Coordinates of C-alpha atoms in Angstrom, one line a residue:
Chain A
M1 CA 83.4 58.0 23.0
S2 CA 82.4 59.2 19.8
Q3 CA 79.0 58.4 18.7
K4 CA 77.9 55.9 16.5
N5 CA 75.1 56.9 14.1
I6 CA 72.6 55.2 12.2
T7 CA 72.0 56.3 8.6
E8 CA 68.4 54.7 6.6
L9 CA 68.9 54.3 2.8
D10 CA 65.8 53.5 0.9
I11 CA 66.6 52.0 -2.6
K12 CA 63.2 50.3 -3.4
G13 CA 62.9 50.6 -7.5
K14 CA 66.7 50.6 -7.9
L15 CA 68.6 47.6 -10.0
C16 CA 71.6 46.4 -9.9
P17 CA 74.5 48.1 -9.8
M18 CA 72.9 51.2 -9.1
T19 CA 71.7 49.2 -6.0
F20 CA 75.8 48.8 -4.7
V21 CA 76.6 52.5 -6.3
Y22 CA 73.9 54.3 -4.0
T23 CA 74.9 52.2 -1.2
K24 CA 78.8 52.9 -1.7
L25 CA 77.9 56.7 -1.7
A26 CA 76.0 56.7 1.3
L27 CA 79.0 54.9 3.1
E28 CA 81.6 57.5 1.7
K29 CA 79.2 59.6 4.1
L30 CA 79.5 57.9 7.3
K31 CA 82.6 57.3 9.6
S32 CA 83.9 54.1 10.4
G33 CA 81.7 52.3 13.1
D34 CA 78.6 54.1 11.6
T35 CA 75.5 52.0 10.7
L36 CA 73.5 52.0 7.5
N37 CA 70.5 50.4 7.1
I38 CA 69.0 50.0 3.6
T39 CA 65.7 48.6 2.3
L40 CA 65.4 46.9 -0.9
D41 CA 63.4 45.2 -3.4
Y42 CA 65.5 43.9 -6.5
P43 CA 66.3 40.5 -5.2
P44 CA 69.9 39.9 -6.3
A45 CA 71.1 42.8 -4.8
V46 CA 70.6 40.9 -1.6
E47 CA 73.8 38.8 -2.3
N48 CA 75.4 41.3 -4.7
I49 CA 75.5 44.3 -1.7
P50 CA 77.1 42.4 0.9
E51 CA 79.5 40.9 -1.5
N52 CA 80.9 44.2 -3.2
C53 CA 81.3 45.5 0.3
K54 CA 83.1 42.7 1.6
R55 CA 85.5 42.9 -1.5
Q56 CA 85.7 46.9 -1.5
G57 CA 86.4 46.4 2.1
L58 CA 83.6 49.2 2.6
A59 CA 81.4 47.5 5.4
K60 CA 81.2 44.8 7.6
I61 CA 77.5 42.8 7.3
L62 CA 75.6 43.0 10.2
D63 CA 72.3 41.6 9.4
I64 CA 69.9 40.8 6.4
K65 CA 66.3 40.4 6.8
Q66 CA 63.6 39.8 4.6
L67 CA 60.9 42.0 5.8
K68 CA 58.1 41.0 3.1
D69 CA 57.9 38.8 0.3
D70 CA 59.8 41.1 -2.0
I71 CA 61.3 43.4 0.4
W72 CA 64.4 43.0 2.2
S73 CA 66.8 44.7 4.8
I74 CA 70.5 44.6 5.0
S75 CA 72.6 46.2 7.9
L76 CA 76.0 47.6 7.5
E77 CA 78.8 48.5 9.4
K78 CA 81.0 51.3 8.0
I79 CA 84.7 50.0 8.2
Chain B
M1 CA 92.8 71.0 -7.7
S2 CA 90.2 72.1 -4.5
K3 CA 90.4 70.0 -1.1
D4 CA 86.5 71.2 -1.4
S5 CA 86.0 68.6 -4.2
I6 CA 84.4 66.0 -2.0
K7 CA 82.1 68.6 -0.3
M8 CA 80.0 68.7 -3.8
E9 CA 77.1 66.3 -4.2
L10 CA 76.8 64.1 -7.4
N11 CA 73.1 64.9 -8.8
N12 CA 70.9 61.5 -9.6
N13 CA 72.1 62.4 -13.4
Q14 CA 75.4 62.5 -12.6
I15 CA 75.1 59.1 -10.3
E16 CA 73.6 57.4 -13.3
R17 CA 76.0 58.9 -16.0
Y18 CA 79.6 57.5 -13.5
S19 CA 77.8 54.9 -12.2
R20 CA 80.2 52.1 -13.7
Q21 CA 83.3 54.4 -12.5
I22 CA 81.6 55.6 -9.2
V23 CA 81.3 51.1 -8.6
L24 CA 85.2 51.0 -9.2
K25 CA 87.1 50.7 -5.6
E26 CA 89.7 52.8 -6.4
I27 CA 87.0 55.7 -7.7
G28 CA 83.8 55.8 -5.6
G29 CA 81.9 59.1 -5.2
I30 CA 84.7 60.7 -3.9
G31 CA 87.2 59.9 -6.6
Q32 CA 84.4 61.2 -9.4
K33 CA 83.9 64.6 -7.4
R34 CA 87.4 64.6 -7.8
L35 CA 87.6 64.1 -11.4
L36 CA 84.7 66.8 -12.3
K37 CA 86.8 69.5 -10.3
S38 CA 89.9 68.7 -12.4
K39 CA 91.2 70.8 -15.0
I40 CA 93.2 68.9 -18.1
T41 CA 94.7 70.8 -21.1
I42 CA 95.0 68.7 -24.0
I43 CA 97.5 70.4 -27.0
G44 CA 96.6 68.8 -30.5
L45 CA 93.5 67.1 -31.4
G46 CA 94.3 64.8 -33.9
G47 CA 94.4 61.2 -33.4
L48 CA 95.9 61.5 -29.9
G49 CA 94.1 64.4 -28.7
S50 CA 90.9 63.5 -29.9
T51 CA 90.9 60.1 -28.5
T52 CA 92.1 61.3 -25.2
A53 CA 89.4 64.0 -25.0
Y54 CA 86.8 61.4 -25.8
Y55 CA 87.4 59.3 -22.6
L56 CA 88.4 62.5 -20.4
A57 CA 84.9 64.4 -21.1
G58 CA 83.1 60.7 -20.8
A59 CA 85.2 60.3 -17.6
G60 CA 83.7 63.3 -16.2
I61 CA 87.0 65.7 -16.0
G62 CA 85.1 69.3 -15.0
N63 CA 87.4 71.3 -17.1
L64 CA 89.2 70.4 -20.5
K65 CA 91.2 73.1 -22.5
I66 CA 91.5 72.1 -25.7
I67 CA 94.3 73.6 -28.5
D68 CA 94.8 73.0 -32.0
F69 CA 95.2 75.6 -35.2
D70 CA 94.4 73.4 -37.7
Y71 CA 91.0 72.3 -39.8
V72 CA 89.7 68.9 -40.5
D73 CA 90.8 67.1 -43.4
L74 CA 89.4 63.9 -44.9
S75 CA 92.5 62.4 -44.8
N76 CA 92.3 63.0 -40.8
I77 CA 88.8 61.1 -40.4
H78 CA 90.2 57.6 -40.3
R79 CA 91.6 58.0 -37.0
Q80 CA 90.6 61.1 -35.4
I81 CA 87.3 60.1 -33.9
L82 CA 86.2 64.0 -32.9
H83 CA 85.8 64.6 -36.3
F84 CA 83.4 63.2 -39.0
T85 CA 82.6 63.4 -42.8
K86 CA 80.3 66.7 -42.0
D87 CA 83.4 68.6 -40.1
I88 CA 85.6 69.0 -43.5
N89 CA 87.2 72.2 -43.7
K90 CA 85.9 73.3 -40.0
K91 CA 88.4 73.9 -37.3
K92 CA 89.4 71.2 -35.0
T93 CA 88.5 73.0 -32.0
E94 CA 84.9 73.6 -33.0
S95 CA 84.8 70.1 -34.2
A96 CA 85.8 68.8 -30.8
F97 CA 83.8 71.0 -29.0
E98 CA 80.5 70.2 -30.6
K99 CA 81.4 67.0 -30.0
L100 CA 82.5 67.0 -26.1
T101 CA 79.7 69.2 -24.8
S102 CA 77.0 66.8 -26.4
L103 CA 78.9 63.6 -25.1
N104 CA 78.8 65.1 -21.5
P105 CA 77.3 68.6 -20.4
D106 CA 79.1 68.3 -17.6
C107 CA 82.3 69.2 -19.0
N108 CA 83.3 72.8 -19.4
I109 CA 85.3 72.3 -22.6
E110 CA 87.6 75.6 -23.2
K111 CA 88.8 76.1 -27.3
I112 CA 91.8 78.0 -28.0
D113 CA 92.4 78.3 -31.7
G114 CA 96.0 78.3 -32.4
K115 CA 99.5 77.2 -32.6
I116 CA 101.3 76.4 -29.1
V117 CA 104.4 78.7 -29.1
P118 CA 106.8 79.5 -26.4
K119 CA 105.3 82.7 -25.9
N120 CA 102.1 81.2 -25.1
I121 CA 102.3 78.2 -23.7
E122 CA 103.0 78.7 -20.1
S123 CA 99.5 81.0 -19.7
I124 CA 97.8 78.2 -21.4
I125 CA 98.9 75.3 -19.3
K126 CA 99.2 77.4 -15.6
N127 CA 96.4 76.3 -13.7
S128 CA 96.1 72.8 -15.2
D129 CA 96.3 69.6 -13.0
F130 CA 97.2 67.8 -15.9
V131 CA 98.8 67.9 -19.5
I132 CA 98.1 65.9 -22.6
D133 CA 100.3 65.3 -25.6
G134 CA 98.3 64.9 -28.6
S135 CA 100.9 66.5 -31.0
D136 CA 102.7 64.6 -33.6
N137 CA 106.2 66.2 -33.8
F138 CA 109.2 66.2 -31.6
S139 CA 109.8 70.3 -31.6
T140 CA 105.9 70.2 -29.9
K141 CA 106.9 67.2 -27.4
M142 CA 109.5 69.2 -26.5
L143 CA 108.1 72.2 -26.1
I144 CA 105.4 70.9 -23.5
N145 CA 108.5 68.7 -21.8
D146 CA 110.0 71.6 -20.9
A147 CA 107.1 74.0 -19.9
C148 CA 105.5 71.5 -17.7
V149 CA 108.9 70.9 -16.2
K150 CA 109.4 74.1 -15.6
L151 CA 105.8 74.6 -14.3
K152 CA 106.0 71.2 -12.6
I153 CA 102.8 69.9 -13.7
P154 CA 102.5 66.5 -14.8
F155 CA 102.0 65.3 -17.9
T156 CA 102.1 62.6 -20.8
I157 CA 103.3 62.3 -24.2
A158 CA 103.2 59.9 -26.5
G159 CA 103.5 59.0 -30.4
A160 CA 102.0 56.9 -33.2
L161 CA 103.0 56.2 -36.6
R162 CA 102.7 53.3 -38.7
Y163 CA 101.1 50.3 -36.6
H164 CA 103.4 51.4 -33.3
G165 CA 103.4 53.7 -30.5
Q166 CA 105.0 54.9 -27.9
I167 CA 104.3 56.5 -24.4
I168 CA 105.7 58.3 -21.3
T169 CA 104.5 59.7 -18.1
V170 CA 106.7 62.4 -16.2
V171 CA 105.9 63.8 -12.7
P172 CA 108.5 66.8 -12.2
K173 CA 107.8 67.5 -8.7
K174 CA 109.1 63.9 -8.6
K175 CA 111.7 64.3 -10.7
T176 CA 110.7 61.0 -12.9
T177 CA 112.8 60.9 -16.1
C178 CA 111.5 63.5 -18.6
Y179 CA 110.7 63.4 -22.4
R180 CA 114.1 65.2 -23.2
C181 CA 116.1 62.8 -20.6
V182 CA 115.5 60.0 -23.1
F183 CA 115.2 62.1 -26.6
G184 CA 117.6 64.9 -25.8
N185 CA 117.7 67.2 -28.9
I186 CA 116.2 64.9 -31.3
T187 CA 114.3 66.7 -34.2
E188 CA 112.1 66.4 -37.1
E189 CA 114.9 65.8 -39.4
A190 CA 116.4 63.3 -37.3
S191 CA 113.5 61.2 -36.7
G192 CA 112.7 60.8 -40.4
M193 CA 108.9 61.2 -41.0
S194 CA 105.3 62.1 -39.9
C195 CA 102.1 60.4 -40.3
S196 CA 101.5 61.4 -43.6
Q197 CA 104.5 60.1 -44.5
A198 CA 104.8 57.0 -42.7
G199 CA 101.0 56.2 -42.9
V200 CA 99.8 55.3 -39.5
I201 CA 96.7 52.8 -39.1
G202 CA 93.9 54.2 -37.3
V203 CA 93.6 52.2 -34.1
I204 CA 97.0 52.8 -33.1
P205 CA 96.4 56.9 -31.8
G206 CA 93.6 55.5 -30.5
I207 CA 95.5 53.0 -28.1
M208 CA 98.1 55.7 -27.3
G209 CA 95.6 58.4 -26.8
S210 CA 93.0 55.9 -24.4
I211 CA 96.4 55.2 -22.1
E212 CA 97.5 58.9 -21.9
A213 CA 93.6 59.4 -20.6
F214 CA 94.0 56.5 -18.2
E215 CA 97.3 57.8 -16.9
A216 CA 96.0 61.4 -16.4
I217 CA 92.8 59.8 -14.1
K218 CA 95.0 57.9 -12.1
Y219 CA 97.3 60.9 -11.5
L220 CA 94.4 63.0 -10.3
L221 CA 93.3 60.2 -8.2
D222 CA 96.8 58.7 -6.9
F223 CA 96.2 55.0 -8.0
G224 CA 97.4 52.2 -10.0
E225 CA 101.1 52.7 -11.6
L226 CA 102.3 55.7 -13.7
L227 CA 104.0 55.1 -16.7
T228 CA 107.4 57.2 -15.3
N229 CA 110.7 56.1 -15.5
K230 CA 109.9 54.1 -18.3
I231 CA 108.4 54.3 -21.6
L232 CA 105.7 51.8 -22.9
F233 CA 106.4 50.2 -26.5
V234 CA 103.3 49.2 -28.6
D235 CA 104.0 47.2 -31.6
L236 CA 100.3 45.8 -33.3
L237 CA 101.9 44.2 -36.1
T238 CA 103.3 41.7 -33.7
N239 CA 101.4 42.3 -30.2
Q240 CA 104.1 43.3 -28.6
Y241 CA 103.7 45.6 -25.3
N242 CA 107.5 46.2 -24.5
Y243 CA 108.4 48.4 -21.1
I244 CA 111.9 50.2 -21.4
N245 CA 113.2 51.4 -18.6
V246 CA 114.6 55.4 -18.9
F247 CA 116.7 57.0 -16.4
R248 CA 116.8 60.8 -15.3
D249 CA 119.9 62.6 -17.2
V250 CA 121.5 64.6 -14.2
E251 CA 122.6 66.9 -17.2
C252 CA 119.3 67.1 -18.9
L253 CA 118.8 70.7 -20.3
T254 CA 115.2 70.7 -19.4
C255 CA 115.0 68.9 -15.6
G256 CA 119.1 68.2 -15.0
D257 CA 120.6 69.5 -11.3
N258 CA 122.0 72.8 -12.9
S259 CA 119.0 73.1 -15.9
N260 CA 118.1 76.4 -16.6
I261 CA 114.8 76.3 -18.9
N262 CA 114.6 78.7 -21.6
L263 CA 111.3 78.0 -23.4
M264 CA 112.4 80.1 -26.6
D265 CA 115.3 77.2 -27.0
S266 CA 112.4 74.7 -27.1
G267 CA 110.5 73.6 -30.5
S268 CA 107.0 75.5 -31.2
E269 CA 105.4 74.2 -34.1
I270 CA 102.0 71.6 -34.7
N271 CA 101.9 69.9 -37.8
D272 CA 99.6 67.7 -38.8
K273 CA 98.9 65.7 -36.0
C274 CA 98.6 61.9 -35.9

């Protein structure tokens, strides 16, 4: 069985659509089944990133957490 | 195109510049890197060619070869978007080079001042991933058609006159209908008029040139549908957009089953571009 990798992506300070652009570019470098953990601070991206990943068939949404008042994390599994 | 294209990394400036393309499902970072490695030749820098060149440079085509022999004239400027009033009497290649390098420094521009003729066309287009016709005369279009079919390079040919335009894409490796299959041995005399005689509204070469640019992008990234085996006719006066199915002629002198392409028999002169 091949190793599943976990990659961290910090996009704090990025606004939409760059939040999705950086997410997409990071996912392109992963293998199917790998995990991408994103840290972000732009509230609209908490909805936009999962929605765009679903629409483009890029990744499954594993988890969305609010870490602090203005910090969130999104875990994605590359399809 | 190099298979290594996806190994290169986009820098932050490129990620920002191409972000609206990277967001698109069909392009992404992989497609963008492929565009940056691509080589396109644009023959003619008039209304069609300058529009195509503008959008291809903007899209991040890494290598554009631009060819024209002409100088900017005041009567060109209403439709030839790369040339400004200050450029009158400047070589079109020089005027285009200045605008395109300023538009996108990622884009390497090779300019060739001169006419495309049977003697030079093969060496000019031979390493191209795609060729764009921006000429306004049948002899040049036929020469481009014949040379591209001979070298098996995909290409798009468009035309614009008055309020109308038409466009076809040819993929020789897939044996799609070529320009000569449709128009045979048509000549300038038979066709009647050029832009200078018949007139042309500026937006029509802009629209057709824009479609040419996207045909190239779709081919390079292998998505969507190409305008192969059909001609799109655009009539802006009545807002009609019609597709005519066209079929490969097995007896075509260029792509027919027994063809033997001799470019010296093809036309060779670029007149004033639409």
